[in-house]
mmCIF file of C-alpha atoms in Angstrom:
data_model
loop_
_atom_site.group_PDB
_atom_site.id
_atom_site.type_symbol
_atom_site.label_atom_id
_atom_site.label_comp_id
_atom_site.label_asym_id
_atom_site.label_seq_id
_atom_site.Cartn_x
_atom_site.Cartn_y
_atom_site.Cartn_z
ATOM 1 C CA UNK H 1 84.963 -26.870 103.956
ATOM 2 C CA UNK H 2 82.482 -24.064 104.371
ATOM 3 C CA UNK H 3 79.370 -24.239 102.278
ATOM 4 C CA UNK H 4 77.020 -22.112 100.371
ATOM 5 C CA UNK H 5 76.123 -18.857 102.334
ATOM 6 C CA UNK H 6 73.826 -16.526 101.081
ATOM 7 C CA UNK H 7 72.898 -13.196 103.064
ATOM 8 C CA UNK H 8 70.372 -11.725 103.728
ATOM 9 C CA UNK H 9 68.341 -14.857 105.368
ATOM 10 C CA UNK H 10 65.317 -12.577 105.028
ATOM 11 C CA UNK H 11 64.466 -9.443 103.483
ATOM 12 C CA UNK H 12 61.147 -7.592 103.684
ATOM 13 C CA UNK H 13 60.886 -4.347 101.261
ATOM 14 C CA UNK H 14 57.908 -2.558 99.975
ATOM 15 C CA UNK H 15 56.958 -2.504 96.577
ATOM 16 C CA UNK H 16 59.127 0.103 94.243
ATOM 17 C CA UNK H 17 62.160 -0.408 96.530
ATOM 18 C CA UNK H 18 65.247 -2.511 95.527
ATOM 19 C CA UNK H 19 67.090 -5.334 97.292
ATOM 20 C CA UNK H 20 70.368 -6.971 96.495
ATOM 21 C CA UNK H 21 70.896 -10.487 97.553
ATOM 22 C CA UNK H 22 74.346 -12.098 98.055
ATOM 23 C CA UNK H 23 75.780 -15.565 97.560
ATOM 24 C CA UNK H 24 79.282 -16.695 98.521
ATOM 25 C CA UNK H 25 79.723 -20.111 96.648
ATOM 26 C CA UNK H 26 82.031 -23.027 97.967
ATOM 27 C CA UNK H 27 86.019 -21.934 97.485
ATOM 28 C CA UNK H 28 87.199 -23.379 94.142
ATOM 29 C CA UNK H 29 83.747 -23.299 92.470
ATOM 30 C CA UNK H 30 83.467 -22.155 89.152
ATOM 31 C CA UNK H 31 79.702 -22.474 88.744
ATOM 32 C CA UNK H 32 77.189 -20.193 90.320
ATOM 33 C CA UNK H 33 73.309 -20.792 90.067
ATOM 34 C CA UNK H 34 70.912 -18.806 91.255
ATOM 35 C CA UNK H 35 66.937 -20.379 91.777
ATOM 36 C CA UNK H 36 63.953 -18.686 92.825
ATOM 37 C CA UNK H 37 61.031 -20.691 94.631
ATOM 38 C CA UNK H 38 57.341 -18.563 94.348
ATOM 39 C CA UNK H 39 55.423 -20.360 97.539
ATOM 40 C CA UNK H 40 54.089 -23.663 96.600
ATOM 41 C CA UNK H 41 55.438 -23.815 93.378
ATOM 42 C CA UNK H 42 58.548 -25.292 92.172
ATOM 43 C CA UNK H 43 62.169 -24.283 92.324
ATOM 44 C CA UNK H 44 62.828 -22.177 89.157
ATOM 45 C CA UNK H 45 66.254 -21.556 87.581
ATOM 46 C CA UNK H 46 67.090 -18.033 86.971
ATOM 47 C CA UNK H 47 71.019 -18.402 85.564
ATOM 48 C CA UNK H 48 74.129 -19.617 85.569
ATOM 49 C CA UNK H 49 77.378 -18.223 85.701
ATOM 50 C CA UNK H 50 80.945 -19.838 84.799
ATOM 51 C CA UNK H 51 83.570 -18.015 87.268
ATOM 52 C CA UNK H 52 82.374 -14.162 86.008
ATOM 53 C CA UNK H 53 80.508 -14.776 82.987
ATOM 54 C CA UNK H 54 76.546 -15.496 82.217
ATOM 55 C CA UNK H 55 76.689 -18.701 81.048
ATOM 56 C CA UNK H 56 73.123 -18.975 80.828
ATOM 57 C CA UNK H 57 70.572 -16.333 82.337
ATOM 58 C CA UNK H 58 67.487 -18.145 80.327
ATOM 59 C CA UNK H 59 65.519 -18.121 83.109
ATOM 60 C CA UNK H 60 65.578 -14.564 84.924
ATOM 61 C CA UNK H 61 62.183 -12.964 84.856
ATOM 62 C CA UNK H 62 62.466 -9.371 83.145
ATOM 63 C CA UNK H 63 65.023 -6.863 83.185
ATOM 64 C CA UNK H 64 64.674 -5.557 86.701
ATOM 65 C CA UNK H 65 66.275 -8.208 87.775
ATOM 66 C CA UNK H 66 70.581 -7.931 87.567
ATOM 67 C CA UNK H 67 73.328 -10.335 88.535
ATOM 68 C CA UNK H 68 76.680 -9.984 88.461
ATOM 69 C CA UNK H 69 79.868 -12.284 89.473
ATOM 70 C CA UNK H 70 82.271 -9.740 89.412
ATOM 71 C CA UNK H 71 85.737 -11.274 89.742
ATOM 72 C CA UNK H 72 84.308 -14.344 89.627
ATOM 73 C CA UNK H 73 83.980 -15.161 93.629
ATOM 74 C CA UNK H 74 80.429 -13.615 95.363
ATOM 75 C CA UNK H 75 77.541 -13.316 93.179
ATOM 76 C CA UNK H 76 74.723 -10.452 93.854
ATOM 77 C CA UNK H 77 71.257 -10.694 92.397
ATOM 78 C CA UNK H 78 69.545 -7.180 92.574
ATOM 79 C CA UNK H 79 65.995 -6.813 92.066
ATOM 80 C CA UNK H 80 64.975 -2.791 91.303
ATOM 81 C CA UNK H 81 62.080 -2.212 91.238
ATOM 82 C CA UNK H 82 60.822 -5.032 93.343
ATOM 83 C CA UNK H 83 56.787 -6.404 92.405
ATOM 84 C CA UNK H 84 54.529 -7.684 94.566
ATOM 85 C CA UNK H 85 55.494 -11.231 92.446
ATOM 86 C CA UNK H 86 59.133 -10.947 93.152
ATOM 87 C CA UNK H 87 58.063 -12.384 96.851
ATOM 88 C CA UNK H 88 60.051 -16.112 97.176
ATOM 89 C CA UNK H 89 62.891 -17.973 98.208
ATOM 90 C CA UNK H 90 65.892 -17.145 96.170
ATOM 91 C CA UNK H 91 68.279 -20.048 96.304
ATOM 92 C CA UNK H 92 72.358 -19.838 95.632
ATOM 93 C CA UNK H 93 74.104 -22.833 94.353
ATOM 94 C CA UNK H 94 77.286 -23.961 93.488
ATOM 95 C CA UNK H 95 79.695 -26.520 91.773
ATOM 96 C CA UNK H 96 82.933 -27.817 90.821
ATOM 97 C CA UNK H 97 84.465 -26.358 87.632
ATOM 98 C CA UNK H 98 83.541 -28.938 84.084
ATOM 99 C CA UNK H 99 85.737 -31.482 83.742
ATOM 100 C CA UNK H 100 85.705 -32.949 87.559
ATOM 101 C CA UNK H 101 83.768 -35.579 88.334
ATOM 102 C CA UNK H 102 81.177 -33.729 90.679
ATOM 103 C CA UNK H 103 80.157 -30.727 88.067
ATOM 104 C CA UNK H 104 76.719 -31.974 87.605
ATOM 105 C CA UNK H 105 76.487 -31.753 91.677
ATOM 106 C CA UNK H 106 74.898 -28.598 93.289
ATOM 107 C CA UNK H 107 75.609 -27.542 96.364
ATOM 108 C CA UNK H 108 72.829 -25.009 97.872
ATOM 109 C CA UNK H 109 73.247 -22.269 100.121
ATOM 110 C CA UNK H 110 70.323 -21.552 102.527
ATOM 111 C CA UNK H 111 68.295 -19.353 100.582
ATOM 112 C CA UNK H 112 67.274 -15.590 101.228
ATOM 113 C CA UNK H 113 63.349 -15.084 101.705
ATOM 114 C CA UNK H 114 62.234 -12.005 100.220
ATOM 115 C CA UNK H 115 58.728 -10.719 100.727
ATOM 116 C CA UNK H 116 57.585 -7.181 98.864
ATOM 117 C CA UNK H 117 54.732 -5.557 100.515
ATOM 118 C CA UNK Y 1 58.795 -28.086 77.400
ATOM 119 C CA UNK Y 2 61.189 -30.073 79.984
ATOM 120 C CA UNK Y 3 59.609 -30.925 83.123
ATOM 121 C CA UNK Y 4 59.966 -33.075 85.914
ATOM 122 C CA UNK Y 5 56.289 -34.139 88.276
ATOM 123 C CA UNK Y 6 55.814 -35.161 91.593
ATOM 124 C CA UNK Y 7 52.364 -36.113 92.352
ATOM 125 C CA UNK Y 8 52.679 -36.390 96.156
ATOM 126 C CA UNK Y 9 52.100 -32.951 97.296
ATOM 127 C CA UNK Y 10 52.234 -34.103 101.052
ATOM 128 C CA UNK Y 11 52.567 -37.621 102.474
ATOM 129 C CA UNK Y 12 51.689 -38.647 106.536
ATOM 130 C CA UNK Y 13 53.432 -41.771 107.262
ATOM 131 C CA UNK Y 14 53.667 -43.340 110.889
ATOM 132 C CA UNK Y 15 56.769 -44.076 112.109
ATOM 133 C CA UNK Y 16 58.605 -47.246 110.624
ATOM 134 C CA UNK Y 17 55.684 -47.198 107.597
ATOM 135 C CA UNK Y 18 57.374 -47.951 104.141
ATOM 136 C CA UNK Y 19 57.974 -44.432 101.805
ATOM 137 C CA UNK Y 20 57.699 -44.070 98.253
ATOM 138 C CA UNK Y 21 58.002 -41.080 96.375
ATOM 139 C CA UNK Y 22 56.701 -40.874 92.963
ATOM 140 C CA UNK Y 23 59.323 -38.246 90.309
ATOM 141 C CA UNK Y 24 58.721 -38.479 86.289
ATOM 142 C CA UNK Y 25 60.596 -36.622 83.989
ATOM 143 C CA UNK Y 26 59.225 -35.747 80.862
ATOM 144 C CA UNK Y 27 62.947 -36.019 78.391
ATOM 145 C CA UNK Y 28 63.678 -38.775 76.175
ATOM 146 C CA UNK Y 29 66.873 -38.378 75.549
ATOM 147 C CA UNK Y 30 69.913 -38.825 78.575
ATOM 148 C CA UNK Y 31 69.012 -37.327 81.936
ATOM 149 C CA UNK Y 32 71.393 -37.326 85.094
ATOM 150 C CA UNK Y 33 68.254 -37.796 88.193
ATOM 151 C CA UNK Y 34 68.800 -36.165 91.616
ATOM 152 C CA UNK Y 35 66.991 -36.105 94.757
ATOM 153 C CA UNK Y 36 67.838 -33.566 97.218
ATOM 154 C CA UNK Y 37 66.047 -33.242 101.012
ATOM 155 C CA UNK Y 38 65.662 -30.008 102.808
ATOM 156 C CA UNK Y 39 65.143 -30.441 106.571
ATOM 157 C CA UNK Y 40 63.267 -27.677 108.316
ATOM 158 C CA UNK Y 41 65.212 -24.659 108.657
ATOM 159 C CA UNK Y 42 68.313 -26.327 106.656
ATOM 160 C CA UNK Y 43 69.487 -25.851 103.114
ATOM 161 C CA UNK Y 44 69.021 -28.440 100.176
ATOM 162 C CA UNK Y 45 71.144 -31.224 100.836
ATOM 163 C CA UNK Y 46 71.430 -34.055 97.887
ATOM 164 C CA UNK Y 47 70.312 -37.452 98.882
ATOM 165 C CA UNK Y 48 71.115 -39.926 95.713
ATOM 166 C CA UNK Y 49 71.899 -39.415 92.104
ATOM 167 C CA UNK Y 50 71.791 -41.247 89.013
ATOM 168 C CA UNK Y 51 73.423 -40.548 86.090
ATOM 169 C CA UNK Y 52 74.535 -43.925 84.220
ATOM 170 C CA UNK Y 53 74.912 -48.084 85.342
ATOM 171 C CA UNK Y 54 72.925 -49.483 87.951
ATOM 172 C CA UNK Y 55 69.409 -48.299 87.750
ATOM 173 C CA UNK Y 56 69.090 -48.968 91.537
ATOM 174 C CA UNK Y 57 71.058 -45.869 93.620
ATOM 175 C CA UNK Y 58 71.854 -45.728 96.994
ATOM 176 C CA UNK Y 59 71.829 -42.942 99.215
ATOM 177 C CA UNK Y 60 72.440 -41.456 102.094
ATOM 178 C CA UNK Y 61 70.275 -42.185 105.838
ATOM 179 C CA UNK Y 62 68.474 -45.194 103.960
ATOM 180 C CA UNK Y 63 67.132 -43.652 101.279
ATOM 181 C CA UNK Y 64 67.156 -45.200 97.297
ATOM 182 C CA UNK Y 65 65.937 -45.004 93.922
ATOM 183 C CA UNK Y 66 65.513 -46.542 91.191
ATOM 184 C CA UNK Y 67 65.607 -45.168 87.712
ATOM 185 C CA UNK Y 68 63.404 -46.678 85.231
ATOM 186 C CA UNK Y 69 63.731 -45.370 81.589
ATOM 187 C CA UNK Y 70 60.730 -47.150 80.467
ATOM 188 C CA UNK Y 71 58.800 -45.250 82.716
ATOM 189 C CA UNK Y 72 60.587 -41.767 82.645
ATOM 190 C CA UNK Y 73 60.897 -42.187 86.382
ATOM 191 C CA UNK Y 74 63.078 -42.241 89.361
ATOM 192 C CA UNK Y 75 61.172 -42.999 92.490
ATOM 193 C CA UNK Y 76 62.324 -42.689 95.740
ATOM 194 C CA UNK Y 77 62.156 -45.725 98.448
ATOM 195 C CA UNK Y 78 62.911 -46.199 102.658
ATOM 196 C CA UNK Y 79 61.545 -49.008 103.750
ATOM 197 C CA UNK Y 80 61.217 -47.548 107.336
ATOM 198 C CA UNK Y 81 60.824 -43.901 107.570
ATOM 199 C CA UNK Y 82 61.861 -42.202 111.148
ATOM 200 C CA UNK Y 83 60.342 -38.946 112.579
ATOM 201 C CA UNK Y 84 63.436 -37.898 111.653
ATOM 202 C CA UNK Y 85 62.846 -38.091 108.178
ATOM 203 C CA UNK Y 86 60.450 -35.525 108.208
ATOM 204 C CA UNK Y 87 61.373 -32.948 105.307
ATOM 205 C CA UNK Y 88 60.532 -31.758 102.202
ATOM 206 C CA UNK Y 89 61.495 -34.018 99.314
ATOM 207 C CA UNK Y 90 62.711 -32.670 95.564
ATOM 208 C CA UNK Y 91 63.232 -34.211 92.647
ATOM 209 C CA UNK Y 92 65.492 -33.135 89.645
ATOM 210 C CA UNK Y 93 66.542 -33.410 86.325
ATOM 211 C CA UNK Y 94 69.460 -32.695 84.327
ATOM 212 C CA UNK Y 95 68.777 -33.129 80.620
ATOM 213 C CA UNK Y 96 71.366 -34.471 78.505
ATOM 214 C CA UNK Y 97 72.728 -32.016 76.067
ATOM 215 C CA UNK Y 98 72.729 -28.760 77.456
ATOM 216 C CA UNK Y 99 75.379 -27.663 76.163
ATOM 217 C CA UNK Y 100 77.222 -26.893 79.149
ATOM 218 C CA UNK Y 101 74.336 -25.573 81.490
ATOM 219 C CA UNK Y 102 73.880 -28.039 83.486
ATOM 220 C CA UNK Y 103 70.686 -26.564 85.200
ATOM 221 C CA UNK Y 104 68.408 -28.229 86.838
ATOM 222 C CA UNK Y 105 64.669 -28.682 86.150
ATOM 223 C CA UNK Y 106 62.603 -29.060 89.817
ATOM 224 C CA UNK Y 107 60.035 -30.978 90.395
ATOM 225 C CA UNK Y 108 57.020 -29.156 92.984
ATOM 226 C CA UNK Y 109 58.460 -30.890 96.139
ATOM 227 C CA UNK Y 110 56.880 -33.900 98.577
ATOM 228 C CA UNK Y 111 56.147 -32.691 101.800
ATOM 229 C CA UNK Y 112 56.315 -35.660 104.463
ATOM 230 C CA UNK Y 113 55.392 -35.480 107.564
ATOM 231 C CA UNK Y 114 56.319 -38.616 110.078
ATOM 232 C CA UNK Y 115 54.483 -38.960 112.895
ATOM 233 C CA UNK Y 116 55.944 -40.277 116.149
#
């Protein structure tokens, strides 16, 4: 069974510019979560989705920052404009649908590191 | 606010030393506790997990943890840590009743570094 991938593994952009991160979550998993990490702090959670919809986007920082789950496989996170304090590990992960026995279990891709200049 | 601490920012340990990892969460109410292990240059990969019965949970390569409610915490034990074992450590916290967002709350991570 393939696992979480997320792509870019690194992105470096200046300030002003825009990125879009990707996350492919485990076939058959209805529950995408995207984190963010700011260096030495803790892992943050930004939102959730259930297949295509938000089920919860409580934690994303301001509106420059989008997600979408658009057919309910991939997931894209696109930060426009990026700030100097969007710099951080952006983690993917991903579960089994509610109702199975593993829903509460994450599964986490390898993270994209973006740094803004 | 929901939180979960780890006061061990790093830990140095020799080879076949004893580990313990200190993680308290701060709800009252019923929590599902995970601890998840990210080797370097490798994704988060869960160790152990609580979320009802025996306080004391096994894991994987060793590792286990015991919740105590009293305490709000969920420590994590080896009782002989390999060079292999060195990693960054998280602890995390599902709080009951979310309603169906079953998000997780991090703690800051435990660095530990074995030496050989």
């Amino acid at each position: 069974e393939a696992g979480v991938t997320q792509f870019p593994s690194h992105s470096v952009i200046e300030k002003g510019q825009t990125v879009t991160l990707r996350c492919d979550p485990i076939s058959g998993h209805d529950n995408l979560y995207w984190y963010r990490r700011v260096m030495g702090k803790e892992i943050k959670f930004l939102l959730h989705f259930v297949k295509e919809s938000k089920q919860d986007e409580s934690g994303m920082p301001n509106n420059r920052f989008l997600a979408e789950r658009t057919g309910g496989t991939y997931s894209t996170l696109k930060v426009q404009p990026a700030e100097l304090e969007d710099s951080g590990v952006y983690f993917c992960a991903s579960s089994p649908p509610v109702g199975t026995s593993r829903t509460d279990t994450q599964y986490f891709g390898p993270g994209t590191r973006l740094t803004v200049l | 606010a929901q939180s979960v601490s780890q006061h061990n920012h790093h830990v140095i340990l020799s080879e076949a030393a004893s580990l313990e990892l200190g993680c308290n969460y701060s709800y009252g109410g019923t929590v599902n506790l995970f601890w998840y292990v990210q080797y370097p240059g490798q994704h988060l990969q869960l160790l152990l997990k609580y979320f009802s019965g025996d306080p004391l949970v096994k894991g994987i390569k060793g590792f286990e943890a015991e919740f105590i409610k009293s305490k709000f915490s969920f420590n994590l034990r080896k009782p002989s840590v390999q060079w292999s074992d060195t990693a960054e450590y998280f602890c995390a916290a599902i709080p009951g009743g979310t309603s169906g967002t079953y998000k997780y709350i991090f703690g800051t991570g435990t660095r530990l570094k074995v030496l050989a």
